[in-house]
Amino acid sequence: MDAEAIRTAYNEALLGMNVDALLEGVKEEAKNTLMGIDADSYPESVRKQIKDFIEGKQKEIDKAENAKAIDEIVNGTYAGIVDILITEIENPEFKPALATAAEANTYKGKINTAKGAYDKLTESQKSMVQNYIKISQAEAKYQEYQNRSEAKAVDDKIAAIGKVTKNSGSKIKEARNAYNALSAAAKKYVRLLSVLEKAEADYKKLAEEVNLDRAEDVNKLIDDIGKVTLDSYDKIMKATKAYNALTRAHLTLATTSRALKGFTI
């Protein structure tokens, strides 16, 4: 029986019962309502505390002097259970910078349990919850943990780049894409951004050097053609194939490319 039902029963009974007998009946109904709360459905860590809390509220009902007081006790019991669940969230204290994945999962579970219990309350009962702000604070701490975890995953990708070589392009790109995908809040926790930026600069410089080497190789093949004769076909084809394989960056460095275009058999 909820608080509204208790009030309704009280008012209806006034028509045919004396006040004392009526109050005792309302008390009995209220205590039965509290007895119907399944403390075992809550996390094991708070079950005894909730059972003791309910028993204490039942004793308060015995001392209540009117239906309004009983109503407040019943509503206060539901609100008080939520406060117990909220307090349990930080037992033990959650530290986003040090928490393991298992600890974070447990913490998130406690938040969900407390929030779920709060959402089931009536508006009147919600107004009696004293520590609701701690749910929001806990959610913020859990979000910080997630941000730190995502940032660490990016740091791991950056660290995996190692010494930059001509084969580092895919790792550098993967790390950059992972960083760009982070939220602004998560980016604040990335420690190795400067390492990534240096790797990008080193790879660009290395790529330019490789481009120059390839362009120079093509120029050598072109120069090796020399004076065109009937025997120059193989050299021209070799130089042409090498030239066609160049990228746009290579082409800007192939200083004798025009000469190749003039060769004919």
Short mmCIF file of C-alpha atoms in Angstrom, two decimals:
data_model
loop_
_atom_site.label_atom_id
_atom_site.label_comp_id
_atom_site.label_asym_id
_atom_site.label_seq_id
_atom_site.Cartn_x
_atom_site.Cartn_y
_atom_site.Cartn_z
CA MET A 1 0.00 0.00 0.00
CA ASP A 2 1.42 3.39 -0.94
CA ALA A 3 0.99 6.66 0.97
CA GLU A 4 -2.05 7.74 -1.05
CA ALA A 5 -3.81 4.45 -0.35
CA ILE A 6 -3.11 4.83 3.35
CA ARG A 7 -4.70 8.27 3.38
CA THR A 8 -7.72 6.99 1.44
CA ALA A 9 -8.22 4.06 3.83
CA TYR A 10 -7.93 6.40 6.77
CA ASN A 11 -10.56 8.81 5.45
CA GLU A 12 -13.00 6.03 4.54
CA ALA A 13 -12.63 4.36 7.91
CA LEU A 14 -13.46 7.59 9.71
CA LEU A 15 -17.08 7.06 8.66
CA GLY A 16 -17.61 3.97 10.78
CA MET A 17 -14.75 3.48 13.26
CA ASN A 18 -13.36 5.21 16.29
CA VAL A 19 -10.09 7.12 15.74
CA ASP A 20 -7.89 4.89 17.89
CA ALA A 21 -8.96 1.69 16.17
CA LEU A 22 -8.57 3.38 12.82
CA LEU A 23 -5.03 4.54 13.57
CA GLU A 24 -4.00 1.07 14.64
CA GLY A 25 -5.34 -0.34 11.39
CA VAL A 26 -3.44 2.23 9.34
CA LYS A 27 -0.26 1.45 11.27
CA GLU A 28 -0.67 -2.23 10.54
CA GLU A 29 -1.19 -1.57 6.84
CA ALA A 30 1.88 0.70 6.76
CA LYS A 31 4.07 -1.87 8.50
CA ASN A 32 2.89 -4.54 6.08
CA THR A 33 3.82 -2.22 3.22
CA LEU A 34 7.37 -1.89 4.59
CA MET A 35 7.56 -5.64 5.21
CA GLY A 36 6.81 -6.09 1.51
CA ILE A 37 10.06 -4.37 0.55
CA ASP A 38 12.44 -7.10 -0.61
CA ALA A 39 15.76 -6.14 0.95
CA ASP A 40 17.37 -9.22 -0.60
CA SER A 41 16.81 -7.72 -4.06
CA TYR A 42 19.44 -5.08 -3.30
CA PRO A 43 23.23 -5.58 -3.45
CA GLU A 44 24.53 -7.88 -0.74
CA SER A 45 26.77 -5.15 0.68
CA VAL A 46 23.72 -3.11 1.81
CA ARG A 47 21.10 -5.76 2.54
CA LYS A 48 21.59 -5.85 6.32
CA GLN A 49 21.69 -2.07 6.48
CA ILE A 50 18.42 -1.82 4.56
CA LYS A 51 16.76 -4.52 6.68
CA ASP A 52 17.80 -2.71 9.88
CA PHE A 53 16.60 0.58 8.41
CA ILE A 54 13.18 -0.87 7.58
CA GLU A 55 12.84 -2.38 11.06
CA GLY A 56 13.64 1.01 12.58
CA LYS A 57 10.96 2.66 10.45
CA GLN A 58 8.41 0.06 11.53
CA LYS A 59 9.10 0.99 15.15
CA GLU A 60 8.62 4.65 14.23
CA ILE A 61 5.21 3.75 12.81
CA ASP A 62 4.23 2.23 16.17
CA LYS A 63 4.91 5.61 17.80
CA ALA A 64 3.18 7.70 15.12
CA GLU A 65 0.26 9.77 16.32
CA ASN A 66 -1.62 10.33 13.08
CA ALA A 67 -1.95 9.22 9.48
CA LYS A 68 0.13 12.11 8.18
CA ALA A 69 3.10 11.02 10.28
CA ILE A 70 2.67 7.45 9.07
CA ASP A 71 2.56 8.72 5.48
CA GLU A 72 5.85 10.55 5.96
CA ILE A 73 7.49 7.51 7.53
CA VAL A 74 6.49 5.27 4.62
CA ASN A 75 7.68 7.76 2.02
CA GLY A 76 10.81 8.42 4.04
CA THR A 77 11.59 4.70 4.08
CA TYR A 78 11.65 4.46 0.30
CA ALA A 79 13.69 7.66 0.05
CA GLY A 80 16.04 6.47 2.79
CA ILE A 81 16.77 3.21 0.96
CA VAL A 82 17.82 5.24 -2.07
CA ASP A 83 20.10 7.35 0.13
CA ILE A 84 21.70 4.13 1.42
CA LEU A 85 22.32 2.99 -2.17
CA ILE A 86 23.77 6.39 -3.06
CA THR A 87 26.14 6.32 -0.08
CA GLU A 88 27.24 2.82 -1.08
CA ILE A 89 28.44 4.13 -4.46
CA GLU A 90 31.60 5.54 -2.85
CA ASN A 91 32.30 2.51 -0.68
CA PRO A 92 35.18 2.29 -1.32
CA GLU A 93 36.00 5.69 -2.80
CA PHE A 94 36.36 5.56 -6.59
CA LYS A 95 39.48 7.22 -8.01
CA PRO A 96 39.24 7.65 -11.80
CA ALA A 97 43.00 8.03 -12.30
CA LEU A 98 43.82 4.76 -10.50
CA ALA A 99 40.80 2.53 -11.06
CA THR A 100 40.96 -0.80 -12.89
CA ALA A 101 38.38 -1.80 -15.48
CA ALA A 102 36.79 -4.21 -12.97
CA GLU A 103 36.54 -1.47 -10.33
CA ALA A 104 34.99 0.89 -12.85
CA ASN A 105 32.39 -1.70 -13.85
CA THR A 106 31.46 -2.24 -10.21
CA TYR A 107 31.23 1.51 -9.68
CA LYS A 108 29.00 1.95 -12.72
CA GLY A 109 26.77 -0.85 -11.46
CA LYS A 110 26.31 0.92 -8.12
CA ILE A 111 25.40 4.15 -9.91
CA ASN A 112 22.83 2.34 -12.04
CA THR A 113 21.32 0.61 -9.00
CA ALA A 114 20.93 3.87 -7.07
CA LYS A 115 19.61 5.76 -10.07
CA GLY A 116 17.17 2.98 -10.95
CA ALA A 117 15.79 2.94 -7.40
CA TYR A 118 15.43 6.73 -7.44
CA ASP A 119 13.56 6.70 -10.75
CA LYS A 120 10.94 4.35 -9.25
CA LEU A 121 10.06 6.77 -6.46
CA THR A 122 7.02 9.02 -6.49
CA GLU A 123 7.68 12.75 -6.79
CA SER A 124 6.92 13.15 -3.10
CA GLN A 125 9.44 10.46 -2.19
CA LYS A 126 12.07 11.91 -4.54
CA SER A 127 11.86 15.23 -2.70
CA MET A 128 12.90 13.41 0.49
CA VAL A 129 16.11 11.94 -0.97
CA GLN A 130 18.97 13.87 0.62
CA ASN A 131 21.96 12.80 -1.45
CA TYR A 132 20.76 12.80 -5.05
CA ILE A 133 23.49 15.24 -6.10
CA LYS A 134 26.02 12.51 -5.31
CA ILE A 135 24.65 10.45 -8.20
CA SER A 136 25.52 13.27 -10.59
CA GLN A 137 28.94 13.59 -8.98
CA ALA A 138 29.51 9.85 -9.34
CA GLU A 139 28.48 9.93 -13.00
CA ALA A 140 30.99 12.72 -13.57
CA LYS A 141 33.75 10.65 -11.95
CA TYR A 142 32.87 7.65 -14.07
CA GLN A 143 32.96 9.81 -17.21
CA GLU A 144 36.41 11.00 -16.19
CA TYR A 145 37.50 7.37 -15.91
CA GLN A 146 36.19 6.70 -19.42
CA ASN A 147 37.97 9.76 -20.77
CA ARG A 148 41.22 8.67 -19.17
CA SER A 149 40.83 5.13 -20.50
CA GLU A 150 40.19 6.34 -24.04
CA ALA A 151 43.17 8.69 -23.80
CA LYS A 152 45.41 5.87 -22.58
CA ALA A 153 44.37 3.74 -25.55
CA VAL A 154 45.52 6.56 -27.83
CA ASP A 155 48.77 6.93 -25.89
CA ASP A 156 49.36 3.19 -26.38
CA LYS A 157 48.92 3.59 -30.15
CA ILE A 158 51.34 6.51 -30.18
CA ALA A 159 53.91 4.59 -28.14
CA ALA A 160 53.59 1.67 -30.57
CA ILE A 161 54.89 3.85 -33.42
CA GLY A 162 58.41 3.57 -32.03
CA LYS A 163 61.27 4.75 -34.23
CA VAL A 164 59.91 6.33 -37.38
CA THR A 165 60.80 4.53 -40.60
CA LYS A 166 59.42 4.51 -44.12
CA ASN A 167 57.00 1.79 -42.94
CA SER A 168 55.56 3.83 -40.04
CA GLY A 169 52.83 5.51 -42.06
CA SER A 170 49.96 3.21 -41.10
CA LYS A 171 50.73 3.33 -37.36
CA ILE A 172 51.04 7.10 -37.40
CA LYS A 173 47.76 7.44 -39.28
CA GLU A 174 46.00 5.03 -36.91
CA ALA A 175 47.20 7.00 -33.87
CA ARG A 176 46.19 10.32 -35.40
CA ASN A 177 42.72 9.06 -36.31
CA ALA A 178 42.25 7.66 -32.80
CA TYR A 179 43.24 10.99 -31.27
CA ASN A 180 40.95 12.97 -33.57
CA ALA A 181 38.03 10.70 -32.60
CA LEU A 182 38.35 11.58 -28.90
CA SER A 183 36.06 14.06 -27.23
CA ALA A 184 37.57 17.38 -26.18
CA ALA A 185 37.42 16.20 -22.55
CA ALA A 186 39.31 12.98 -23.32
CA LYS A 187 41.98 14.76 -25.38
CA LYS A 188 43.08 16.59 -22.23
CA TYR A 189 44.36 13.31 -20.80
CA VAL A 190 46.52 12.31 -23.80
CA ARG A 191 50.14 12.54 -22.64
CA LEU A 192 51.96 11.67 -25.86
CA LEU A 193 50.45 14.14 -28.34
CA SER A 194 53.81 15.85 -28.79
CA VAL A 195 55.35 12.45 -29.59
CA LEU A 196 52.71 11.89 -32.27
CA GLU A 197 53.30 15.33 -33.77
CA LYS A 198 57.05 14.71 -33.90
CA ALA A 199 56.50 11.32 -35.51
CA GLU A 200 54.31 12.95 -38.15
CA ALA A 201 56.97 15.56 -38.86
CA ASP A 202 59.75 12.95 -39.00
CA TYR A 203 57.71 10.74 -41.31
CA LYS A 204 56.95 13.64 -43.63
CA LYS A 205 60.64 14.49 -43.82
CA LEU A 206 61.54 10.85 -44.41
CA ALA A 207 58.87 10.57 -47.10
CA GLU A 208 60.32 13.60 -48.86
CA GLU A 209 63.76 12.00 -48.79
CA VAL A 210 62.34 8.76 -50.20
CA ASN A 211 60.56 10.73 -52.92
CA LEU A 212 63.83 12.43 -53.82
CA ASP A 213 65.65 9.10 -53.98
CA ARG A 214 63.01 7.60 -56.28
CA ALA A 215 63.01 10.65 -58.51
CA GLU A 216 66.77 10.54 -58.74
CA ASP A 217 66.61 6.85 -59.68
CA VAL A 218 64.28 7.71 -62.55
CA ASN A 219 66.56 10.53 -63.67
CA LYS A 220 69.47 8.09 -63.75
CA LEU A 221 67.47 5.67 -65.89
CA ILE A 222 66.62 8.49 -68.27
CA ASP A 223 70.22 9.67 -68.43
CA ASP A 224 71.34 6.09 -69.08
CA ILE A 225 69.34 6.03 -72.32
CA GLY A 226 71.81 8.38 -73.89
CA LYS A 227 71.59 8.78 -77.64
CA VAL A 228 68.55 7.00 -78.94
CA THR A 229 69.22 4.12 -81.32
CA LEU A 230 67.36 1.02 -82.40
CA ASP A 231 68.90 -0.72 -79.38
CA SER A 232 67.48 1.86 -76.90
CA TYR A 233 64.00 0.29 -76.62
CA ASP A 234 64.59 -1.70 -73.43
CA LYS A 235 66.17 1.26 -71.64
CA ILE A 236 63.37 3.59 -72.70
CA MET A 237 60.69 1.14 -71.52
CA LYS A 238 62.45 0.64 -68.22
CA ALA A 239 62.70 4.38 -67.66
CA THR A 240 59.08 4.88 -68.76
CA LYS A 241 57.80 2.22 -66.38
CA ALA A 242 59.76 3.72 -63.49
CA TYR A 243 58.49 7.20 -64.35
CA ASN A 244 54.86 6.10 -64.54
CA ALA A 245 55.18 4.51 -61.10
CA LEU A 246 56.10 7.82 -59.50
CA THR A 247 53.58 9.65 -57.29
CA ARG A 248 52.72 13.32 -57.75
CA ALA A 249 55.31 14.17 -55.11
CA HIS A 250 57.95 12.19 -57.02
CA LEU A 251 57.06 13.89 -60.29
CA THR A 252 57.89 17.33 -58.98
CA LEU A 253 61.38 16.03 -58.27
CA ALA A 254 61.95 14.20 -61.55
CA THR A 255 63.80 17.08 -63.18
CA THR A 256 64.45 15.35 -66.48
CA SER A 257 60.97 13.96 -67.04
CA ARG A 258 60.42 16.06 -70.11
CA ALA A 259 63.38 14.42 -71.75
CA LEU A 260 61.75 11.03 -71.39
CA LYS A 261 58.63 12.20 -73.18
CA GLY A 262 60.77 13.08 -76.21
CA PHE A 263 62.17 9.60 -76.66
CA THR A 264 60.64 7.60 -79.47
CA ILE A 265 61.63 4.50 -81.37
#
